[in-house]
Structure formats: structure tokens, C-alpha cells
């Protein structure tokens, strides 16, 4: 993950992609993700000034606890372990959850499953979820300041889908003849 400068304030913006996580211990670094049916779990230890974000996607919804859920559990554990290596304490972690929208009718209950997984993981691990914005039908852009736990959500406008209508391309206009009077300014 390559950080980029975010504006003129010298803050680094790290984009967290699906199936990835990032950890930081400085609020000059902002972790960000764009979410639809995915969920971003933002964890932090305010006392240690360490936080991180992961970007969870369960590509299949299955009643049994299968391989997709195991990969997501592993991603959560990798995030927590990386935070602990930077000085966080597991018993001081707090969480914020975002995403899990139903973006298209075709995606079924993937967003709901992602949200339920993330909330269930935090509950099972005794990590308090102090804020969440889950579900709905709008995508979200999340910014997370890991050292303080501050988070900001931007809801994305949901555009109505417009069916594609093929239109013939108009032929190029003919160039004016050399005999035509043309005045250039």
C-alpha cells in the first residue's frame, strides 16, 4: 500500500483495499476505504495511540462457517496482532464498523452477512463497538485517524441506473469548402 499526500496539510492517506488491513500510530496518517457491501472494521487503542482498519468482503453467503469467514477471521486477527506489535493492548481496543450496504438486488445478502460477521466478531472477542453505520443502500467513503480513533463517513449518492440505449454515432460534419467565406477572430 503506497501512501499519498492528502492535500496541502502533509497528511498521508492510505487506501485499504478489499482483503487488506493497515495499522498506524500517528494521526498524520489517515486510513481510507470505499465501501459498498464490504465492511471496514476500524479498531484503536486510544491510550497507546495505535489503530488500524481492515476491509472485509465475504464473497459468498453460506449458513455454515466456511472458508470465506475463516479468511475474514484471519484478517481481523492479523489486524489486532499488528496493532499489538505497535503497543496496543487487546483489552483496551475499541471498534467502529462501516459499510455492509445492499448495493444491487443481485448481490443478495452479502452486505448484511459482512455486517453481521464484523459485529459478531467484535462481540465474541469482547471488543466494544462504540459506533457503527451498517446496511442501507448507499456506498460509503471512510476516513479513519488511527491514533485517536476519529472516523468520518461520507455517504455516496445513489444514482438511478439508466438502461443503456444504443444510438448511432452521427457522421462527422463536413469541413467547409475553400470557397465559403470564413471570418476568424
GROMACS .gro file of C-alpha atoms in nm:
model
  185
    1UNK     CA    1   0.000   0.000   0.000
    2UNK     CA    2   0.157   0.325  -0.110
    3UNK     CA    3   0.058   0.636   0.087
    4UNK     CA    4  -0.027   0.955  -0.096
    5UNK     CA    5  -0.031   1.311   0.031
    6UNK     CA    6  -0.382   1.429   0.111
    7UNK     CA    7  -0.399   1.795   0.025
    8UNK     CA    8  -0.166   2.061   0.147
    9UNK     CA    9  -0.166   1.960   0.514
   10UNK     CA   10   0.103   1.691   0.470
   11UNK     CA   11  -0.123   1.412   0.591
   12UNK     CA   12  -0.067   1.071   0.438
   13UNK     CA   13  -0.373   0.893   0.300
   14UNK     CA   14  -0.351   0.512   0.289
   15UNK     CA   15  -0.621   0.340   0.086
   16UNK     CA   16  -0.713   0.000   0.231
   17UNK     CA   17  -0.827  -0.239  -0.044
   18UNK     CA   18  -1.056  -0.542  -0.016
   19UNK     CA   19  -0.893  -0.818   0.185
   20UNK     CA   20  -0.622  -0.587   0.323
   21UNK     CA   21  -0.555  -0.412   0.651
   22UNK     CA   22  -0.336  -0.123   0.764
   23UNK     CA   23  -0.208  -0.006   1.102
   24UNK     CA   24  -0.066   0.330   1.206
   25UNK     CA   25   0.030   0.514   1.522
   26UNK     CA   26   0.024   0.872   1.400
   27UNK     CA   27  -0.280   1.086   1.322
   28UNK     CA   28  -0.093   1.245   1.034
   29UNK     CA   29  -0.174   0.919   0.856
   30UNK     CA   30  -0.537   0.868   0.750
   31UNK     CA   31  -0.668   0.524   0.659
   32UNK     CA   32  -0.942   0.529   0.398
   33UNK     CA   33  -1.168   0.287   0.212
   34UNK     CA   34  -1.458   0.299  -0.028
   35UNK     CA   35  -1.728   0.055   0.073
   36UNK     CA   36  -2.037  -0.091  -0.082
   37UNK     CA   37  -2.133  -0.430   0.057
   38UNK     CA   38  -1.789  -0.460   0.220
   39UNK     CA   39  -1.731  -0.364   0.583
   40UNK     CA   40  -1.444  -0.164   0.729
   41UNK     CA   41  -1.360  -0.254   1.085
   42UNK     CA   42  -1.172   0.034   1.247
   43UNK     CA   43  -1.002  -0.064   1.572
   44UNK     CA   44  -0.796   0.153   1.802
   45UNK     CA   45  -0.629   0.177   2.140
   46UNK     CA   46  -0.656   0.541   2.237
   47UNK     CA   47  -0.411   0.510   2.528
   48UNK     CA   48  -0.137   0.361   2.306
   49UNK     CA   49  -0.227   0.588   2.014
   50UNK     CA   50  -0.245   0.293   1.773
   51UNK     CA   51  -0.523   0.198   1.536
   52UNK     CA   52  -0.598   0.011   1.219
   53UNK     CA   53  -0.856  -0.067   0.957
   54UNK     CA   54  -0.941  -0.373   0.755
   55UNK     CA   55  -1.165  -0.413   0.452
   56UNK     CA   56  -1.380  -0.727   0.480
   57UNK     CA   57  -1.567  -0.892   0.198
   58UNK     CA   58  -1.741  -1.228   0.227
   59UNK     CA   59  -1.784  -1.314  -0.140
   60UNK     CA   60  -2.035  -1.591  -0.062
   61UNK     CA   61  -2.318  -1.609   0.187
   62UNK     CA   62  -2.326  -1.951   0.348
   63UNK     CA   63  -2.514  -2.073   0.653
   64UNK     CA   64  -2.211  -2.272   0.771
   65UNK     CA   65  -1.891  -2.111   0.894
   66UNK     CA   66  -1.683  -2.170   0.582
   67UNK     CA   67  -1.356  -2.069   0.421
   68UNK     CA   68  -1.473  -1.712   0.346
   69UNK     CA   69  -1.549  -1.649   0.713
   70UNK     CA   70  -1.218  -1.808   0.815
   71UNK     CA   71  -1.030  -1.565   0.587
   72UNK     CA   72  -1.218  -1.276   0.746
   73UNK     CA   73  -1.141  -1.402   1.099
   74UNK     CA   74  -0.777  -1.428   0.994
   75UNK     CA   75  -0.785  -1.071   0.860
   76UNK     CA   76  -0.925  -0.946   1.191
   77UNK     CA   77  -0.660  -1.137   1.388
   78UNK     CA   78  -0.382  -1.007   1.161
   79UNK     CA   79  -0.506  -0.651   1.222
   80UNK     CA   80  -0.516  -0.700   1.601
   81UNK     CA   81  -0.173  -0.864   1.612
   82UNK     CA   82  -0.017  -0.587   1.401
   83UNK     CA   83  -0.166  -0.329   1.638
   84UNK     CA   84  -0.030  -0.515   1.941
   85UNK     CA   85   0.317  -0.515   1.784
   86UNK     CA   86   0.291  -0.134   1.783
   87UNK     CA   87   0.197  -0.118   2.151
   88UNK     CA   88  -0.183  -0.164   2.157
   89UNK     CA   89  -0.340  -0.378   2.426
   90UNK     CA   90  -0.617  -0.617   2.324
   91UNK     CA   91  -0.821  -0.536   2.636
   92UNK     CA   92  -0.826  -0.162   2.552
   93UNK     CA   93  -0.937  -0.198   2.189
   94UNK     CA   94  -1.250  -0.022   2.071
   95UNK     CA   95  -1.417  -0.063   1.734
   96UNK     CA   96  -1.617   0.127   1.477
   97UNK     CA   97  -1.788  -0.051   1.186
   98UNK     CA   98  -1.894   0.091   0.850
   99UNK     CA   99  -2.045  -0.049   0.529
  100UNK     CA  100  -2.250  -0.359   0.460
  101UNK     CA  101  -2.486  -0.191   0.213
  102UNK     CA  102  -2.707  -0.370  -0.033
  103UNK     CA  103  -2.582  -0.203  -0.347
  104UNK     CA  104  -2.759  -0.416  -0.609
  105UNK     CA  105  -3.050  -0.653  -0.588
  106UNK     CA  106  -2.826  -0.916  -0.747
  107UNK     CA  107  -2.580  -0.911  -0.454
  108UNK     CA  108  -2.835  -1.065  -0.223
  109UNK     CA  109  -2.747  -1.055   0.142
  110UNK     CA  110  -2.369  -1.016   0.113
  111UNK     CA  111  -2.368  -0.672   0.278
  112UNK     CA  112  -2.583  -0.797   0.565
  113UNK     CA  113  -2.358  -1.103   0.609
  114UNK     CA  114  -2.046  -0.882   0.614
  115UNK     CA  115  -2.203  -0.654   0.878
  116UNK     CA  116  -2.321  -0.946   1.091
  117UNK     CA  117  -1.978  -1.109   1.070
  118UNK     CA  118  -1.791  -0.795   1.180
  119UNK     CA  119  -2.032  -0.711   1.463
  120UNK     CA  120  -2.030  -1.074   1.578
  121UNK     CA  121  -1.651  -1.088   1.575
  122UNK     CA  122  -1.622  -0.779   1.794
  123UNK     CA  123  -1.886  -0.912   2.035
  124UNK     CA  124  -1.723  -1.257   2.055
  125UNK     CA  125  -1.382  -1.100   2.124
  126UNK     CA  126  -1.516  -0.857   2.385
  127UNK     CA  127  -1.419  -0.553   2.179
  128UNK     CA  128  -1.679  -0.280   2.233
  129UNK     CA  129  -1.828  -0.140   1.913
  130UNK     CA  130  -1.874   0.224   2.009
  131UNK     CA  131  -2.006   0.342   1.671
  132UNK     CA  132  -2.139   0.187   1.355
  133UNK     CA  133  -2.306   0.274   1.028
  134UNK     CA  134  -2.412  -0.052   0.865
  135UNK     CA  135  -2.663  -0.150   0.599
  136UNK     CA  136  -2.873   0.071   0.378
  137UNK     CA  137  -2.832   0.103   0.003
  138UNK     CA  138  -2.557   0.366  -0.028
  139UNK     CA  139  -2.186   0.326  -0.061
  140UNK     CA  140  -1.958   0.498   0.186
  141UNK     CA  141  -1.616   0.658   0.181
  142UNK     CA  142  -1.450   0.624   0.520
  143UNK     CA  143  -1.161   0.818   0.668
  144UNK     CA  144  -1.010   0.693   0.992
  145UNK     CA  145  -0.746   0.863   1.207
  146UNK     CA  146  -0.593   0.558   1.377
  147UNK     CA  147  -0.412   0.715   1.672
  148UNK     CA  148  -0.722   0.890   1.809
  149UNK     CA  149  -0.999   0.666   1.674
  150UNK     CA  150  -1.168   0.957   1.498
  151UNK     CA  151  -1.368   0.847   1.195
  152UNK     CA  152  -1.556   1.029   0.926
  153UNK     CA  153  -1.808   0.885   0.683
  154UNK     CA  154  -1.917   1.029   0.352
  155UNK     CA  155  -2.230   0.873   0.201
  156UNK     CA  156  -2.210   0.834  -0.174
  157UNK     CA  157  -2.507   0.940  -0.385
  158UNK     CA  158  -2.700   0.652  -0.524
  159UNK     CA  159  -2.764   0.723  -0.890
  160UNK     CA  160  -3.060   0.559  -1.052
  161UNK     CA  161  -2.947   0.309  -1.307
  162UNK     CA  162  -3.027   0.412  -1.659
  163UNK     CA  163  -3.058   0.141  -1.922
  164UNK     CA  164  -2.804   0.165  -2.198
  165UNK     CA  165  -2.966   0.268  -2.524
  166UNK     CA  166  -2.750   0.232  -2.827
  167UNK     CA  167  -2.762   0.535  -3.051
  168UNK     CA  168  -2.594   0.561  -3.387
  169UNK     CA  169  -2.293   0.785  -3.394
  170UNK     CA  170  -2.351   1.092  -3.608
  171UNK     CA  171  -2.121   1.116  -3.908
  172UNK     CA  172  -1.853   1.382  -3.882
  173UNK     CA  173  -1.950   1.721  -4.013
  174UNK     CA  174  -1.804   1.806  -4.349
  175UNK     CA  175  -1.533   2.070  -4.348
  176UNK     CA  176  -1.638   2.397  -4.508
  177UNK     CA  177  -1.536   2.431  -4.867
  178UNK     CA  178  -1.250   2.659  -4.954
  179UNK     CA  179  -1.490   2.887  -5.133
  180UNK     CA  180  -1.701   2.960  -4.824
  181UNK     CA  181  -1.647   3.290  -4.651
  182UNK     CA  182  -1.491   3.225  -4.310
  183UNK     CA  183  -1.405   3.500  -4.073
  184UNK     CA  184  -1.162   3.420  -3.793
  185UNK     CA  185  -1.133   3.641  -3.490
   0.00000   0.00000   0.00000
